[in-house]
Amino acid sequence: MEYTNPVQNEKYTITSQNVRITLITPSLFRIEKTKNGLFCDNATQSVICRNFSAVPCEIRRNDRDIFIKTSKLEFHFSYEKKELISIKFPNKPVITDFTSENLKGTTRTLDLTIGKTKIGDGVISKNGVAILDDSDSLVFNGDKIEKRAADESDIYYFAYQNDYRAALRDYYKLTGIVPLIPRYALSNWWSRYYAYTQDEYIELMQRFIDEKIPITVATVDMDWHWTDVTRRFGQKAQTFDFGNIESLFYDLILPGWTGYSWNTELFPDPKAFLTWLKDKGFKITLNVHPSAGIKFFEDDYAEFCKNMGIENTGERIKFDITDPDFVKAYFEVLHHPKERDGVDFWWIDWQQGKNSKVPGLDPLWALNHYHFLDSEKNNKRGLILSRFAGAGSHRYPLGFSGDTAQNWKCLDFQPYFTATAANIGYTWWSHDIGGHCNGVRDDELYLRWLQFGIFSPVNRLHSSSNEFMGKEPWKYKTSVCRISTEFMRLRHKMLPYIYSINYQTHKNGIALCEPMYYEYPNDENAYKVPNQYHFGSELIVSPITSPANKKLNLAAADVWIPNGRYTDIFTGDIYNGNRKLKMFRDEESIPVLAKAGAIIPLNADGYTNNFSNPENMEIWAYRGNGSFEMFEDDGITKNYQKGACAFTNFSISGNNKDVIFTIAKPFGDLTVLPEKRSYSVIFKDITDFESAVITRNGEEIQPDISRKKGCIIVNLPYSEHAGFEIKLKNITAKNNGDKRERLVNLYSRIQMRNNPKLALLPFMKGKLKPVGILKDAVAEIDALYE
């Protein structure tokens, strides 16, 4: 792990009366308070860089107070009271409460929650000031993690007003950048807590292949290792850790909770099993619960003792993440051999509390830290799946949000929870899509959860061992199976788009899922749609998280449309912005709005699990002025850091008559790209045109244009790293069709007797105003024609 300038610039540090104030940026400062004058210059678990750039300032001080003014603010600290008194922005009221109106961050886990739960603070606030309290963090001393030299209060003040993205950019500079996620992790995952046999798991994965449902990550939960250990190895296999109440619980109910040896009753040939998965293109992760240590029956017990230099007594070797010898053996003996056999990364399922032999060291944080660093060996890009362990945890993606119940309340909380986590830099949550346990069987709930999963950071289907809770699409009614299959194919097709945003997260701190108020901090409406978020730069998503109205068979989401023109990518409906609506959808879709000028690069193949840079691409383009930069590399290694990556820029411009769409020649290391590539550019909101001119590398070529489903499709031929320009003249823009037909369709949906329904005609014709859900549904239709 690299520590980039943890020592602050002394030029911008003021020390007096056991208080040290450090200016990090004009909007970010640190205040330390100790009793003995010892301050922390080490990197901590959360903070790894404090030396940014010059911070010009004016200082006024006396024995009791200091006033510091930067280009962005002025703050007042009282030496007498040993506290920050106020922060003043130009032409704004003085701020004296530094924790109010915080826009929140995230939490350790959603285990056993049922809907809303309390979450921690983030580093942005509506009142303009937020704090990051780093007082309890341990420090790095070389490779060691240890207690600070002295107890101190160590608080960072983020005073960025409502420039939330600037606050987060500096937060990432302070705490470390988000790593670039491997490409395969951004498609679809299969996961289930279920005791599959080797043949059953292979049969299941082959079924996904046969159904043409792309799965890139195959997860094997804890039953890959021995779990019924007392039956297999005798009562000695059950041990008790009386010093840890969380561990003791699992020792009692499931003594095989921890394990590292393949269950050869279920998996008689583990190497052949892993080889089959690898040959079929799957990446593989195994679940580990390390808390119970290493017991005598493990295949590698003797080797573990030898590696640690301890006597082989047959007694349990206790888990101790603070012991360097244990950590070394933990990886070299228990994990690396399985990685050589084919395991790609590990799902670290720590649920046993925050205590270790080093006071203040949370084993979860240590496991995340060591596992992620270990996963980066051999030029690999690091990856784990584990719970959140505090500020700075974004350095160790991905996040596992824990075991949630299968109900509407849990689903309804997750869109807000996911986007809000960006406020503490935690951009890569992975949820148990569909819910893990308990709850009810509800096909509609499954489908809505999966639709959210497709437009979330990681789409990992998961459930418990309950025989009736599998998340395979074919286990649900015919329409739900078809729709969920189509959505999973769409997720895989979106890899070029999502992976490019992944690069923006890594490079510029722009999350895939961001709250609406990042883009619109001055509009109060942006704060009132907690379940709505940007999905990358081009899309706004508002998942449906409540069941359909049984009278209409439609479900609704509360949507705020910002200024501008937006097109629903599923329905094709076009909305003019600056309005709030309830958007109603049948089970086929959820509201996903493309902005004017949106460009969405897609893989044309949504049927296989090939996650490499595609040879055939679709580009969805929407009228307006916009651009998008697509990032590509090998998707797995760190070679991109040495320039082994390529970029392709797309742009669209025009007016109400003409449209110009451009694909620039790719630049960078073109060896990471397919030798040749074809494009199908789909103009999603143009239905016709009078003439077209298409050029390749500046030379006109014969157009290959078709019209399908109200769109214009321009097929560009296989070419070697070419640039293209498409000019469509005198276009006919898509419209929203006949309003009366929409109203008839809406009223026709009402589930009631037909003759009494005639009494609704005056409402449909506008002579009477509808009420209730019909009022909201009609309001959405009205909005399409305003």
Short mmCIF file of C-alpha atoms in Angstrom, two decimals, residues 73-351:
data_model
loop_
_atom_site.label_atom_id
_atom_site.label_comp_id
_atom_site.label_asym_id
_atom_site.label_seq_id
_atom_site.Cartn_x
_atom_site.Cartn_y
_atom_site.Cartn_z
CA LEU A 73 -13.91 30.73 4.10
CA GLU A 74 -12.87 32.06 7.49
CA PHE A 75 -12.92 29.98 10.66
CA HIS A 76 -12.52 30.82 14.33
CA PHE A 77 -10.89 28.48 16.85
CA SER A 78 -10.85 29.19 20.59
CA TYR A 79 -7.72 28.08 22.44
CA GLU A 80 -9.49 28.90 25.68
CA LYS A 81 -12.39 26.51 24.96
CA LYS A 82 -10.29 24.16 22.84
CA GLU A 83 -12.96 24.04 20.18
CA LEU A 84 -13.86 25.34 16.76
CA ILE A 85 -16.30 28.19 17.23
CA SER A 86 -17.49 29.04 13.74
CA ILE A 87 -17.02 28.83 10.00
CA LYS A 88 -18.05 31.75 7.81
CA PHE A 89 -18.52 31.62 4.05
CA PRO A 90 -18.68 34.89 2.07
CA ASN A 91 -22.20 36.35 2.08
CA LYS A 92 -23.57 33.43 4.08
CA PRO A 93 -24.71 33.03 7.70
CA VAL A 94 -22.11 31.93 10.25
CA ILE A 95 -22.09 28.16 10.85
CA THR A 96 -21.60 26.95 14.42
CA ASP A 97 -23.09 23.46 14.17
CA PHE A 98 -20.78 21.22 12.15
CA THR A 99 -22.83 18.03 12.26
CA SER A 100 -26.33 19.18 11.34
CA GLU A 101 -27.92 18.55 7.95
CA ASN A 102 -25.35 15.89 7.11
CA LEU A 103 -26.41 14.04 3.98
CA LYS A 104 -25.25 10.75 5.54
CA GLY A 105 -22.90 8.05 4.30
CA THR A 106 -23.27 4.34 4.87
CA THR A 107 -23.10 1.60 7.51
CA ARG A 108 -21.22 -1.60 8.23
CA THR A 109 -23.95 -4.01 7.17
CA LEU A 110 -27.65 -4.48 6.50
CA ASP A 111 -27.62 -7.87 8.26
CA LEU A 112 -30.97 -8.72 9.83
CA THR A 113 -32.49 -5.33 8.97
CA ILE A 114 -36.03 -5.01 7.72
CA GLY A 115 -36.16 -1.82 5.71
CA LYS A 116 -34.72 1.49 6.90
CA THR A 117 -31.81 1.47 9.28
CA LYS A 118 -29.49 4.06 10.77
CA ILE A 119 -26.47 4.97 8.67
CA GLY A 120 -23.37 6.97 9.48
CA ASP A 121 -22.37 10.43 8.34
CA GLY A 122 -20.72 11.37 5.09
CA VAL A 123 -18.36 14.22 4.24
CA ILE A 124 -20.99 16.48 2.67
CA SER A 125 -23.79 18.47 4.27
CA LYS A 126 -26.59 20.78 3.19
CA ASN A 127 -25.34 23.43 5.60
CA GLY A 128 -21.97 23.36 3.85
CA VAL A 129 -19.81 21.75 6.57
CA ALA A 130 -19.21 18.11 7.46
CA ILE A 131 -16.61 16.43 9.63
CA LEU A 132 -14.53 13.28 9.42
CA ASP A 133 -13.51 12.20 12.91
CA ASP A 134 -10.30 10.18 12.60
CA SER A 135 -9.51 10.17 16.32
CA ASP A 136 -9.95 6.43 16.80
CA SER A 137 -7.98 5.32 13.75
CA LEU A 138 -4.84 3.30 14.27
CA VAL A 139 -1.72 4.32 12.42
CA PHE A 140 0.68 2.66 10.01
CA ASN A 141 4.26 2.28 11.17
CA GLY A 142 5.86 0.67 8.17
CA ASP A 143 3.84 -2.51 7.62
CA LYS A 144 2.60 -2.54 11.21
CA ILE A 145 -0.75 -1.22 12.38
CA GLU A 146 -0.55 0.19 15.87
CA LYS A 147 -2.03 2.60 18.35
CA ARG A 148 -1.14 6.30 18.07
CA ALA A 149 1.76 7.61 20.10
CA ALA A 150 -0.72 9.69 22.08
CA ASP A 151 -4.46 9.94 22.46
CA GLU A 152 -5.79 12.89 20.54
CA SER A 153 -8.85 14.39 18.97
CA ASP A 154 -8.23 14.36 15.21
CA ILE A 155 -10.99 15.93 13.11
CA TYR A 156 -11.12 16.98 9.47
CA TYR A 157 -13.55 19.73 8.49
CA PHE A 158 -14.97 19.56 4.96
CA ALA A 159 -16.30 23.06 4.29
CA TYR A 160 -17.25 22.93 0.61
CA GLN A 161 -20.73 24.42 0.88
CA ASN A 162 -22.73 22.54 -1.77
CA ASP A 163 -19.87 21.73 -4.12
CA TYR A 164 -20.30 18.10 -3.21
CA ARG A 165 -18.16 16.66 -5.98
CA ALA A 166 -15.24 18.90 -5.01
CA ALA A 167 -15.56 17.69 -1.41
CA LEU A 168 -15.44 14.09 -2.55
CA ARG A 169 -12.52 14.65 -4.91
CA ASP A 170 -10.50 15.97 -1.99
CA TYR A 171 -11.80 13.20 0.26
CA TYR A 172 -10.34 10.68 -2.19
CA LYS A 173 -7.03 12.58 -2.24
CA LEU A 174 -7.05 12.43 1.55
CA THR A 175 -8.06 8.79 1.97
CA GLY A 176 -7.00 7.13 -1.29
CA ILE A 177 -8.51 6.59 -4.72
CA VAL A 178 -11.09 3.95 -5.57
CA PRO A 179 -9.36 1.06 -7.35
CA LEU A 180 -10.36 0.17 -10.89
CA ILE A 181 -12.77 -2.77 -10.64
CA PRO A 182 -12.08 -5.79 -12.87
CA ARG A 183 -14.42 -5.79 -15.84
CA TYR A 184 -15.93 -9.20 -15.12
CA ALA A 185 -17.30 -7.99 -11.75
CA LEU A 186 -19.67 -5.56 -13.48
CA SER A 187 -21.88 -8.08 -15.30
CA ASN A 188 -24.13 -10.64 -13.54
CA TRP A 189 -23.18 -12.83 -10.56
CA TRP A 190 -24.71 -16.08 -9.39
CA SER A 191 -24.64 -16.72 -5.64
CA ARG A 192 -26.62 -18.86 -3.23
CA TYR A 193 -26.15 -20.23 0.27
CA TYR A 194 -26.93 -23.81 -0.74
CA ALA A 195 -25.17 -27.16 -0.43
CA TYR A 196 -24.73 -27.85 -4.14
CA THR A 197 -22.93 -30.96 -5.26
CA GLN A 198 -20.25 -30.56 -7.89
CA ASP A 199 -22.54 -31.98 -10.57
CA GLU A 200 -25.50 -29.83 -9.47
CA TYR A 201 -23.47 -26.62 -9.66
CA ILE A 202 -22.08 -27.51 -13.08
CA GLU A 203 -25.56 -28.41 -14.29
CA LEU A 204 -26.86 -25.05 -13.01
CA MET A 205 -24.13 -23.05 -14.74
CA GLN A 206 -24.68 -24.99 -17.94
CA ARG A 207 -28.38 -24.14 -17.71
CA PHE A 208 -27.51 -20.44 -17.58
CA ILE A 209 -25.35 -20.94 -20.67
CA ASP A 210 -28.12 -22.81 -22.47
CA GLU A 211 -30.69 -20.17 -21.53
CA LYS A 212 -28.29 -17.52 -22.88
CA ILE A 213 -28.28 -15.70 -19.56
CA PRO A 214 -24.78 -14.21 -19.11
CA ILE A 215 -23.16 -14.91 -15.73
CA THR A 216 -19.55 -13.82 -15.29
CA VAL A 217 -18.98 -14.56 -11.59
CA ALA A 218 -19.75 -17.95 -10.06
CA THR A 219 -19.96 -17.73 -6.27
CA VAL A 220 -19.75 -20.82 -4.08
CA ASP A 221 -20.98 -20.11 -0.57
CA MET A 222 -19.63 -21.81 2.54
CA ASP A 223 -20.72 -25.36 1.68
CA TRP A 224 -17.67 -25.73 -0.55
CA HIS A 225 -15.87 -26.74 2.68
CA TRP A 226 -16.86 -29.16 5.43
CA THR A 227 -19.67 -27.72 7.57
CA ASP A 228 -21.12 -30.75 9.39
CA VAL A 229 -17.78 -31.24 11.11
CA THR A 230 -18.88 -33.08 14.26
CA ARG A 231 -20.47 -35.81 12.14
CA ARG A 232 -17.40 -36.03 9.95
CA PHE A 233 -14.58 -35.53 12.44
CA GLY A 234 -16.10 -36.11 15.88
CA GLN A 235 -16.99 -33.87 18.78
CA LYS A 236 -13.44 -32.54 19.03
CA ALA A 237 -14.18 -30.53 15.87
CA GLN A 238 -16.48 -28.28 17.90
CA THR A 239 -14.58 -25.62 19.80
CA PHE A 240 -15.73 -22.60 21.77
CA ASP A 241 -14.33 -19.08 21.90
CA PHE A 242 -15.71 -17.85 25.22
CA GLY A 243 -13.95 -14.51 24.83
CA ASN A 244 -16.03 -13.53 21.79
CA ILE A 245 -19.79 -13.64 22.13
CA GLU A 246 -20.33 -13.31 18.37
CA SER A 247 -17.99 -16.22 17.64
CA LEU A 248 -19.49 -18.27 20.45
CA PHE A 249 -22.91 -18.01 18.83
CA TYR A 250 -21.63 -19.63 15.63
CA ASP A 251 -19.51 -22.14 17.56
CA LEU A 252 -22.74 -23.37 19.14
CA ILE A 253 -25.09 -23.47 16.15
CA LEU A 254 -22.65 -24.24 13.32
CA PRO A 255 -19.23 -25.52 14.39
CA GLY A 256 -18.26 -25.83 10.72
CA TRP A 257 -18.77 -22.12 10.10
CA THR A 258 -15.04 -21.75 9.41
CA GLY A 259 -13.35 -24.12 6.98
CA TYR A 260 -10.64 -24.36 4.36
CA SER A 261 -10.84 -27.96 3.14
CA TRP A 262 -13.04 -28.96 0.22
CA ASN A 263 -16.06 -31.05 1.14
CA THR A 264 -15.23 -34.02 -1.03
CA GLU A 265 -18.64 -35.56 -0.44
CA LEU A 266 -20.13 -32.66 -2.38
CA PHE A 267 -17.09 -31.84 -4.54
CA PRO A 268 -15.22 -35.09 -5.19
CA ASP A 269 -12.83 -33.43 -7.66
CA PRO A 270 -12.43 -29.73 -6.75
CA LYS A 271 -9.72 -29.06 -9.33
CA ALA A 272 -11.86 -30.50 -12.11
CA PHE A 273 -14.81 -28.44 -10.84
CA LEU A 274 -12.81 -25.20 -10.92
CA THR A 275 -11.31 -26.08 -14.30
CA TRP A 276 -14.78 -26.63 -15.78
CA LEU A 277 -15.94 -23.21 -14.56
CA LYS A 278 -12.79 -21.52 -15.89
CA ASP A 279 -13.13 -23.23 -19.26
CA LYS A 280 -16.68 -21.91 -19.53
CA GLY A 281 -15.51 -18.35 -18.88
CA PHE A 282 -16.62 -17.92 -15.25
CA LYS A 283 -14.64 -16.07 -12.62
CA ILE A 284 -14.82 -17.78 -9.24
CA THR A 285 -15.15 -16.61 -5.65
CA LEU A 286 -15.42 -18.73 -2.51
CA ASN A 287 -16.94 -17.69 0.80
CA VAL A 288 -14.79 -17.71 3.96
CA HIS A 289 -15.70 -17.16 7.63
CA PRO A 290 -12.25 -17.04 9.23
CA SER A 291 -13.22 -16.45 12.86
CA ALA A 292 -12.79 -19.98 14.26
CA GLY A 293 -9.18 -20.35 13.12
CA ILE A 294 -7.67 -23.59 11.86
CA LYS A 295 -8.66 -26.94 13.33
CA PHE A 296 -6.99 -30.33 13.29
CA PHE A 297 -9.14 -31.78 10.49
CA GLU A 298 -8.14 -29.22 7.85
CA ASP A 299 -6.13 -30.70 4.98
CA ASP A 300 -3.47 -28.04 5.47
CA TYR A 301 -3.33 -28.08 9.29
CA ALA A 302 0.16 -29.61 9.47
CA GLU A 303 1.49 -27.31 6.77
CA PHE A 304 -0.01 -24.33 8.59
CA CYS A 305 1.80 -25.30 11.79
CA LYS A 306 5.04 -25.72 9.86
CA ASN A 307 4.66 -22.35 8.14
CA MET A 308 4.05 -20.64 11.48
CA GLY A 309 6.91 -22.50 13.15
CA ILE A 310 4.69 -23.97 15.87
CA GLU A 311 4.26 -27.52 17.17
CA ASN A 312 1.59 -29.71 15.61
CA THR A 313 -0.44 -30.46 18.74
CA GLY A 314 -3.80 -31.06 17.05
CA GLU A 315 -5.26 -28.17 19.00
CA ARG A 316 -7.13 -25.35 17.28
CA ILE A 317 -4.93 -22.53 16.03
CA LYS A 318 -6.88 -19.43 16.98
CA PHE A 319 -7.58 -16.77 14.39
CA ASP A 320 -5.26 -13.84 15.07
CA ILE A 321 -5.09 -11.20 12.36
CA THR A 322 -2.63 -9.23 14.52
CA ASP A 323 0.06 -11.93 14.33
CA PRO A 324 2.27 -11.51 11.24
CA ASP A 325 3.17 -15.20 11.27
CA PHE A 326 -0.51 -16.16 11.31
CA VAL A 327 -1.30 -13.74 8.51
CA LYS A 328 1.55 -15.11 6.38
CA ALA A 329 0.40 -18.70 6.82
CA TYR A 330 -3.24 -17.70 6.39
CA PHE A 331 -2.55 -16.58 2.84
CA GLU A 332 0.32 -18.85 1.80
CA VAL A 333 -1.18 -22.08 3.08
CA LEU A 334 -4.95 -21.62 3.02
CA HIS A 335 -5.62 -19.29 0.09
CA HIS A 336 -2.83 -19.23 -2.47
CA PRO A 337 -3.04 -22.94 -3.38
CA LYS A 338 -6.75 -22.60 -4.14
CA GLU A 339 -6.05 -19.51 -6.21
CA ARG A 340 -3.55 -21.53 -8.23
CA ASP A 341 -6.33 -24.07 -8.76
CA GLY A 342 -8.64 -21.38 -10.15
CA VAL A 343 -10.19 -19.25 -7.40
CA ASP A 344 -10.08 -15.60 -8.53
CA PHE A 345 -10.99 -13.75 -5.32
CA TRP A 346 -12.53 -14.24 -1.88
CA TRP A 347 -15.83 -13.37 -0.25
CA ILE A 348 -14.84 -12.46 3.33
CA ASP A 349 -17.89 -13.04 5.49
CA TRP A 350 -16.80 -11.62 8.87
CA GLN A 351 -19.64 -11.24 11.39
#
